[in-house]
């Protein structure tokens, strides 16, 4: 069945749950898309685990600096802007993202729940203290270039990216708020995520189980949909602004 845009206009508490696909049209690669996904070219076991950082900190730090500077050069796209616009139109919106970029904030979204941390908030690998030093702003390291991580002002430990790696716990307070919002909302938009990574992938499921409708926006169609589940197939930067125009015409 087709999603009625009026359901969006009438939502009392909307949860927007985003993944890498929402930033794809800003030029930020996703993880699992065929050909263009990061994990097509890079081995997550060598880059996105605590053991990888222990084994080869300069490789890992260099890779994340390359990605951080890629984000610095990117701009929010119409999907990020439409989500910020929705927050101004609806009584309540909770934005939950798996993304480690800051494009939602730069589009004007407030109080973004970052389940997987941020590229822009590095911290000490040893003592977890946030890193207060400056990071370079302009010079783009070559893809694959090694870089020495800075050192912690407190304990001299190595500074690591402030993202959640495989095998690490998600920030518990943020996860709790995200689950609570998913359990209370009347509509959830799941935008640009493969829904493969746990525990984040439980969020749309939880909303469905609690009686909310779920709308997926993704170029890849969902294999099967529950009765309260809908989809708009296509890029978020087109489908989401279209949906807003229809909902608030
Ligand atoms: C578009 C588009 C356009 C394209 N418009 N859409 C239970 C079962 C099985 C495994 C596990 C389990 N529980 C835990 C695990 C292990 C693991 C896991 O889930 N593994 C699975 C992959 C099998 N989970 C963990 O390890 C988590 N930790 C944990 O559970 O700890 C337990 C613990 C508890 C207590 C103490 C200690 C430990 C942590 C997961 C962290 C994930 N981290 C990453 C990397 C972050 C850092 C970095 O950026 O490098 O997060 S992995 C990567 O995947 C990243 C993303 O946030 C995440 C999700 O990916 P996303 O966003 O869905 O992207 P893609 O690429 O998968 O999909 C993109 C989508 O966009 C596609 O659908 C496209 O079609 C679409 N698209 N263009 C709209 N224009
Ligand atoms: Zn430290």
Short mmCIF file of C-alpha atoms and ligand atoms in Angstrom, two decimals:
data_model
loop_
_atom_site.label_atom_id
_atom_site.label_comp_id
_atom_site.label_asym_id
_atom_site.label_seq_id
_atom_site.Cartn_x
_atom_site.Cartn_y
_atom_site.Cartn_z
CA UNK A 1 0.00 0.00 0.00
CA UNK A 2 1.12 3.55 -0.69
CA UNK A 3 2.17 5.83 2.11
CA UNK A 4 -0.29 8.71 2.60
CA UNK A 5 1.75 11.95 2.99
CA UNK A 6 -0.97 13.25 5.34
CA UNK A 7 0.28 10.75 7.92
CA UNK A 8 3.50 12.72 8.04
CA UNK A 9 1.68 16.05 8.33
CA UNK A 10 -0.42 14.64 11.22
CA UNK A 11 2.45 12.95 13.14
CA UNK A 12 2.54 13.91 16.83
CA UNK A 13 5.96 12.41 17.53
CA UNK A 14 8.11 11.62 14.51
CA UNK A 15 11.34 9.65 14.83
CA UNK A 16 13.80 10.06 11.97
CA UNK A 17 16.40 7.28 11.94
CA UNK A 18 19.23 7.84 9.47
CA UNK A 19 22.18 5.93 8.07
CA UNK A 20 25.01 6.55 5.66
CA UNK A 21 22.64 6.80 2.65
CA UNK A 22 21.35 10.17 3.86
CA UNK A 23 24.84 11.63 3.35
CA UNK A 24 25.56 9.79 0.08
CA UNK A 25 24.33 12.71 -2.05
CA UNK A 26 26.75 14.97 -0.15
CA UNK A 27 29.57 12.82 -1.54
CA UNK A 28 30.22 10.82 1.65
CA UNK A 29 30.58 7.11 0.81
CA UNK A 30 28.28 4.58 2.46
CA UNK A 31 29.69 1.37 3.97
CA UNK A 32 28.00 -1.49 2.15
CA UNK A 33 26.86 -0.22 -1.26
CA UNK A 34 28.26 -2.33 -4.09
CA UNK A 35 31.35 -0.67 -5.67
CA UNK A 36 31.15 2.66 -3.80
CA UNK A 37 30.87 1.39 -0.19
CA UNK A 38 33.84 1.84 2.14
CA UNK A 39 33.86 -1.84 3.11
CA UNK A 40 34.27 -2.75 -0.59
CA UNK A 41 37.73 -1.14 -0.50
CA UNK A 42 38.80 -1.28 3.13
CA UNK A 43 38.79 -4.14 5.63
CA UNK A 44 36.75 -3.16 8.71
CA UNK A 45 38.76 -5.60 10.86
CA UNK A 46 41.94 -3.61 10.08
CA UNK A 47 40.34 -0.17 10.59
CA UNK A 48 37.19 -0.16 12.70
CA UNK A 49 37.98 -2.19 15.84
CA UNK A 50 39.92 -1.39 19.03
CA UNK A 51 42.37 -4.17 18.12
CA UNK A 52 43.05 -2.51 14.75
CA UNK A 53 44.03 0.70 16.54
CA UNK A 54 46.27 -1.22 18.97
CA UNK A 55 47.96 -3.03 16.07
CA UNK A 56 48.40 -0.09 13.70
CA UNK A 57 47.44 3.31 15.15
CA UNK A 58 48.99 5.39 12.36
CA UNK A 59 47.05 3.48 9.66
CA UNK A 60 43.76 3.85 11.54
CA UNK A 61 44.28 7.50 12.52
CA UNK A 62 45.32 8.42 8.95
CA UNK A 63 42.22 6.74 7.52
CA UNK A 64 39.85 8.52 9.90
CA UNK A 65 41.57 11.88 9.29
CA UNK A 66 41.07 11.33 5.55
CA UNK A 67 37.38 10.69 6.22
CA UNK A 68 37.00 13.62 8.66
CA UNK A 69 38.44 16.04 6.13
CA UNK A 70 36.21 14.62 3.41
CA UNK A 71 33.23 15.50 5.63
CA UNK A 72 34.63 19.00 6.34
CA UNK A 73 34.58 19.70 2.60
CA UNK A 74 31.06 18.29 2.10
CA UNK A 75 27.79 20.18 2.41
CA UNK A 76 24.39 19.05 3.74
CA UNK A 77 22.08 17.90 0.93
CA UNK A 78 18.31 18.37 0.44
CA UNK A 79 17.56 15.32 2.65
CA UNK A 80 19.43 16.80 5.64
CA UNK A 81 17.67 20.12 5.04
CA UNK A 82 14.24 18.49 4.77
CA UNK A 83 14.74 16.73 8.13
CA UNK A 84 15.62 20.06 9.80
CA UNK A 85 12.51 21.56 8.19
CA UNK A 86 10.35 18.72 9.54
CA UNK A 87 11.48 19.54 13.09
CA UNK A 88 10.17 23.08 12.60
CA UNK A 89 6.81 21.84 11.25
CA UNK A 90 5.89 19.02 13.64
CA UNK A 91 5.08 19.11 17.36
CA UNK A 92 7.89 16.67 18.22
CA UNK A 93 10.76 15.11 16.29
CA UNK A 94 13.59 12.90 17.55
CA UNK A 95 16.51 12.54 15.16
CA UNK A 96 18.57 9.39 15.66
CA UNK A 97 21.57 8.88 13.40
CA UNK A 98 24.12 6.14 12.95
CA UNK A 99 26.27 8.62 11.05
CA UNK A 100 29.56 9.93 12.37
CA UNK A 101 29.47 13.11 10.23
CA UNK A 102 28.01 16.46 11.35
CA UNK A 103 25.84 17.16 8.29
CA UNK A 104 22.53 17.00 10.22
CA UNK A 105 23.79 19.68 12.62
CA UNK A 106 25.10 21.80 9.75
CA UNK A 107 21.66 21.55 8.10
CA UNK A 108 20.11 23.03 11.27
CA UNK A 109 19.00 19.93 13.21
CA UNK A 110 19.30 20.22 16.98
CA UNK A 111 19.82 17.53 19.64
CA UNK A 112 20.92 14.82 17.21
CA UNK A 113 21.33 11.42 18.89
CA UNK A 114 24.59 10.03 17.47
CA UNK A 115 24.48 6.29 18.16
CA UNK A 116 27.92 5.60 16.64
CA UNK A 117 29.77 8.68 17.89
CA UNK A 118 31.40 11.38 15.81
CA UNK A 119 34.44 11.88 13.61
CA UNK A 120 34.70 15.35 15.10
CA UNK A 121 35.08 14.43 18.78
CA UNK A 122 38.31 12.45 19.15
CA UNK A 123 39.23 11.09 22.55
CA UNK A 124 42.04 9.33 24.38
CA UNK A 125 42.35 5.58 23.69
CA UNK A 126 43.77 5.06 27.19
CA UNK A 127 41.71 7.30 29.50
CA UNK A 128 38.74 8.31 27.29
CA UNK A 129 39.22 12.03 27.97
CA UNK A 130 37.96 14.19 25.06
CA UNK A 131 40.80 15.66 23.00
CA UNK A 132 40.86 19.45 23.23
CA UNK A 133 43.71 20.11 20.82
CA UNK A 134 43.20 21.48 17.33
CA UNK A 135 43.03 19.14 14.37
CA UNK A 136 44.13 20.31 10.92
CA UNK A 137 41.35 21.88 8.93
CA UNK A 138 42.39 22.01 5.34
CA UNK A 139 45.17 19.68 4.35
CA UNK A 140 43.68 16.47 3.04
CA UNK A 141 45.83 13.40 3.81
CA UNK A 142 46.18 10.98 0.90
CA UNK A 143 43.81 8.04 1.09
CA UNK A 144 45.72 5.31 2.95
CA UNK A 145 48.41 7.68 4.27
CA UNK A 146 49.64 6.95 7.77
CA UNK A 147 49.45 9.72 10.36
CA UNK A 148 50.78 9.79 13.90
CA UNK A 149 47.83 10.30 16.30
CA UNK A 150 48.14 13.27 18.67
CA UNK A 151 48.73 12.59 22.38
CA UNK A 152 46.40 13.07 25.34
CA UNK A 153 47.13 16.16 27.46
CA UNK A 154 46.20 14.17 30.59
CA UNK A 155 47.95 10.79 30.29
CA UNK A 156 49.98 11.01 27.06
CA UNK A 157 47.90 8.17 25.59
CA UNK A 158 47.18 8.01 21.88
CA UNK A 159 44.18 9.96 20.59
CA UNK A 160 41.60 7.88 18.70
CA UNK A 161 38.54 8.84 16.62
CA UNK A 162 35.41 9.33 18.75
CA UNK A 163 33.40 6.74 16.81
CA UNK A 164 31.96 3.41 17.98
CA UNK A 165 33.94 0.53 16.56
CA UNK A 166 32.77 -3.06 16.14
CA UNK A 167 32.68 -4.84 19.49
CA UNK A 168 32.36 -1.59 21.44
CA UNK A 169 29.29 -0.60 23.42
CA UNK A 170 27.16 2.24 22.06
CA UNK A 171 26.86 5.32 24.33
CA UNK A 172 24.31 3.95 26.80
CA UNK A 173 22.42 7.17 27.63
CA UNK A 174 21.96 7.97 23.93
CA UNK A 175 20.87 4.43 23.10
CA UNK A 176 18.35 4.58 25.94
CA UNK A 177 16.87 7.86 24.66
CA UNK A 178 16.72 6.41 21.13
CA UNK A 179 14.88 3.26 22.26
CA UNK A 180 12.50 5.35 24.36
CA UNK A 181 11.65 7.64 21.43
CA UNK A 182 11.18 4.64 19.10
CA UNK A 183 8.80 3.08 21.62
CA UNK A 184 6.74 6.27 21.95
CA UNK A 185 6.55 7.67 18.41
CA UNK A 186 3.59 7.36 16.05
CA UNK A 187 5.68 7.43 12.85
CA UNK A 188 9.30 6.51 12.13
CA UNK A 189 11.18 7.38 8.94
CA UNK A 190 14.12 5.07 8.33
CA UNK A 191 16.34 6.80 5.79
CA UNK A 192 19.42 5.45 4.01
CA UNK A 193 20.34 2.51 6.20
CA UNK A 194 20.90 -1.15 5.37
CA UNK A 195 19.62 -2.03 8.86
CA UNK A 196 22.37 -4.62 9.30
CA UNK A 197 24.24 -3.27 12.31
CA UNK A 198 23.10 -4.11 15.83
CA UNK A 199 21.82 -2.83 18.17
CA UNK A 200 20.78 0.21 16.05
CA UNK A 201 18.84 -2.02 13.64
CA UNK A 202 16.32 -2.80 16.40
CA UNK A 203 15.02 0.78 16.40
CA UNK A 204 12.53 0.59 13.46
CA UNK A 205 11.44 -2.85 14.67
CA UNK A 206 10.74 -1.51 18.14
CA UNK A 207 8.63 1.34 16.70
CA UNK A 208 6.60 -1.19 14.66
CA UNK A 209 6.07 -3.44 17.67
CA UNK A 210 4.81 -0.47 19.67
CA UNK A 211 2.19 0.38 17.01
CA UNK A 212 3.93 3.10 14.98
CA UNK A 213 4.04 3.17 11.18
CA UNK A 214 7.49 2.90 9.58
CA UNK A 215 8.42 4.43 6.22
CA UNK A 216 11.73 3.40 4.58
CA UNK A 217 13.37 5.78 2.13
CA UNK A 218 16.09 3.99 0.20
CA UNK A 219 17.03 3.31 -3.45
CA UNK A 220 17.06 -0.42 -2.57
CA UNK A 221 13.55 -1.84 -2.08
CA UNK A 222 12.85 -3.73 1.17
CA UNK A 223 12.43 -7.47 0.67
CA UNK A 224 9.25 -7.73 2.74
CA UNK A 225 7.12 -5.27 4.58
CA UNK A 226 4.87 -5.64 7.62
CA UNK A 227 1.31 -4.20 7.33
CA UNK A 228 2.35 -0.91 9.02
CA UNK A 229 5.55 -0.65 6.98
CA UNK A 230 5.86 1.45 3.80
CA UNK A 231 8.62 2.42 1.41
CA UNK A 232 9.60 5.16 -0.98
CA UNK A 233 12.19 3.82 -3.38
CA UNK A 234 14.83 6.29 -4.53
CA UNK A 235 17.49 8.68 -3.29
CA UNK A 236 16.62 10.48 -0.05
CA UNK A 237 17.67 13.86 -1.48
CA UNK A 238 14.79 13.59 -3.95
CA UNK A 239 12.19 11.45 -2.19
CA UNK A 240 12.17 13.27 1.12
CA UNK A 241 11.71 16.87 -0.18
CA UNK A 242 8.99 15.49 -2.53
CA UNK A 243 7.23 13.91 0.44
CA UNK A 244 7.37 17.18 2.40
CA UNK A 245 5.90 19.10 -0.54
CA UNK A 246 3.00 16.61 -0.71
CA UNK A 247 2.48 16.54 3.07
CA UNK A 248 2.47 20.30 3.58
CA UNK A 249 1.01 21.47 0.27
C1 LIG B 1 20.76 5.51 0.14
C2 LIG B 1 21.31 6.39 -0.79
C3 LIG B 1 20.64 7.61 -1.02
C4 LIG B 1 22.56 4.63 -0.67
N1 LIG B 1 19.52 7.88 -0.34
N2 LIG B 1 19.67 5.81 0.80
C5 LIG B 1 23.74 -9.25 16.90
C6 LIG B 1 23.75 -10.04 15.77
C7 LIG B 1 24.84 -9.99 14.90
C8 LIG B 1 25.95 -9.17 15.15
C9 LIG B 1 25.91 -8.39 16.28
C10 LIG B 1 24.83 -8.43 17.13
N3 LIG B 1 25.05 -7.55 18.15
C11 LIG B 1 26.25 -6.96 17.95
C12 LIG B 1 26.81 -7.47 16.83
C13 LIG B 1 28.13 -7.11 16.29
C14 LIG B 1 28.13 -5.81 15.51
C15 LIG B 1 27.17 -5.96 14.32
O1 LIG B 1 26.05 -5.51 14.31
N4 LIG B 1 27.65 -6.57 13.26
C16 LIG B 1 26.85 -6.78 12.06
C17 LIG B 1 27.50 -6.01 10.90
C18 LIG B 1 26.75 -8.25 11.79
N5 LIG B 1 27.76 -4.69 16.34
C19 LIG B 1 28.66 -4.10 17.13
O2 LIG B 1 29.80 -4.51 17.22
C20 LIG B 1 28.19 -2.92 17.96
N6 LIG B 1 28.59 -3.09 19.30
C21 LIG B 1 28.03 -3.96 20.11
O3 LIG B 1 27.04 -4.58 19.82
O4 LIG B 1 28.67 -4.08 21.30
C22 LIG B 1 28.19 -5.02 22.27
C23 LIG B 1 28.81 -4.63 23.59
C24 LIG B 1 27.99 -4.39 24.67
C25 LIG B 1 28.56 -4.05 25.91
C26 LIG B 1 29.94 -3.92 26.03
C27 LIG B 1 30.75 -4.11 24.94
C28 LIG B 1 30.18 -4.47 23.70
C29 LIG B 1 28.89 -1.65 17.47
C30 LIG B 1 28.54 -1.30 16.08
C31 LIG B 1 29.37 -0.08 15.63
C32 LIG B 1 29.19 0.16 14.14
N7 LIG B 1 30.20 1.03 13.71
C33 LIG B 1 30.22 1.47 12.32
C34 LIG B 1 31.55 2.17 12.05
C35 LIG B 1 31.58 3.51 12.77
C36 LIG B 1 32.92 4.17 12.62
C37 LIG B 1 33.21 4.52 11.20
O5 LIG B 1 32.47 5.32 10.59
O6 LIG B 1 34.19 3.99 10.66
O7 LIG B 1 29.10 2.32 12.06
S1 LIG B 1 29.99 0.15 11.13
C38 LIG B 1 29.09 1.12 9.98
O8 LIG B 1 27.79 0.53 9.82
C39 LIG B 1 28.88 2.50 10.65
C40 LIG B 1 27.42 2.75 10.35
O9 LIG B 1 26.87 3.68 11.26
C41 LIG B 1 26.81 1.37 10.45
C42 LIG B 1 25.48 1.24 9.75
O10 LIG B 1 25.62 1.37 8.38
P1 LIG B 1 24.53 2.13 7.51
O11 LIG B 1 24.44 3.53 7.95
O12 LIG B 1 23.28 1.36 7.49
O13 LIG B 1 25.25 2.15 6.08
P2 LIG B 1 25.25 1.01 4.94
O14 LIG B 1 26.36 1.31 4.03
O15 LIG B 1 25.19 -0.35 5.52
O16 LIG B 1 23.85 1.24 4.20
C43 LIG B 1 23.64 2.40 3.43
C44 LIG B 1 22.22 2.39 2.90
O17 LIG B 1 21.97 3.61 2.23
C45 LIG B 1 21.94 1.25 1.89
O18 LIG B 1 20.74 0.61 2.24
C46 LIG B 1 21.81 2.00 0.56
O19 LIG B 1 20.87 1.37 -0.32
C47 LIG B 1 21.29 3.34 1.02
N8 LIG B 1 21.57 4.48 0.13
N9 LIG B 1 22.43 5.88 -1.37
C48 LIG B 1 19.05 7.01 0.50
N10 LIG B 1 21.08 8.55 -1.98
ZN1 LIG B 2 44.42 10.06 28.26
#
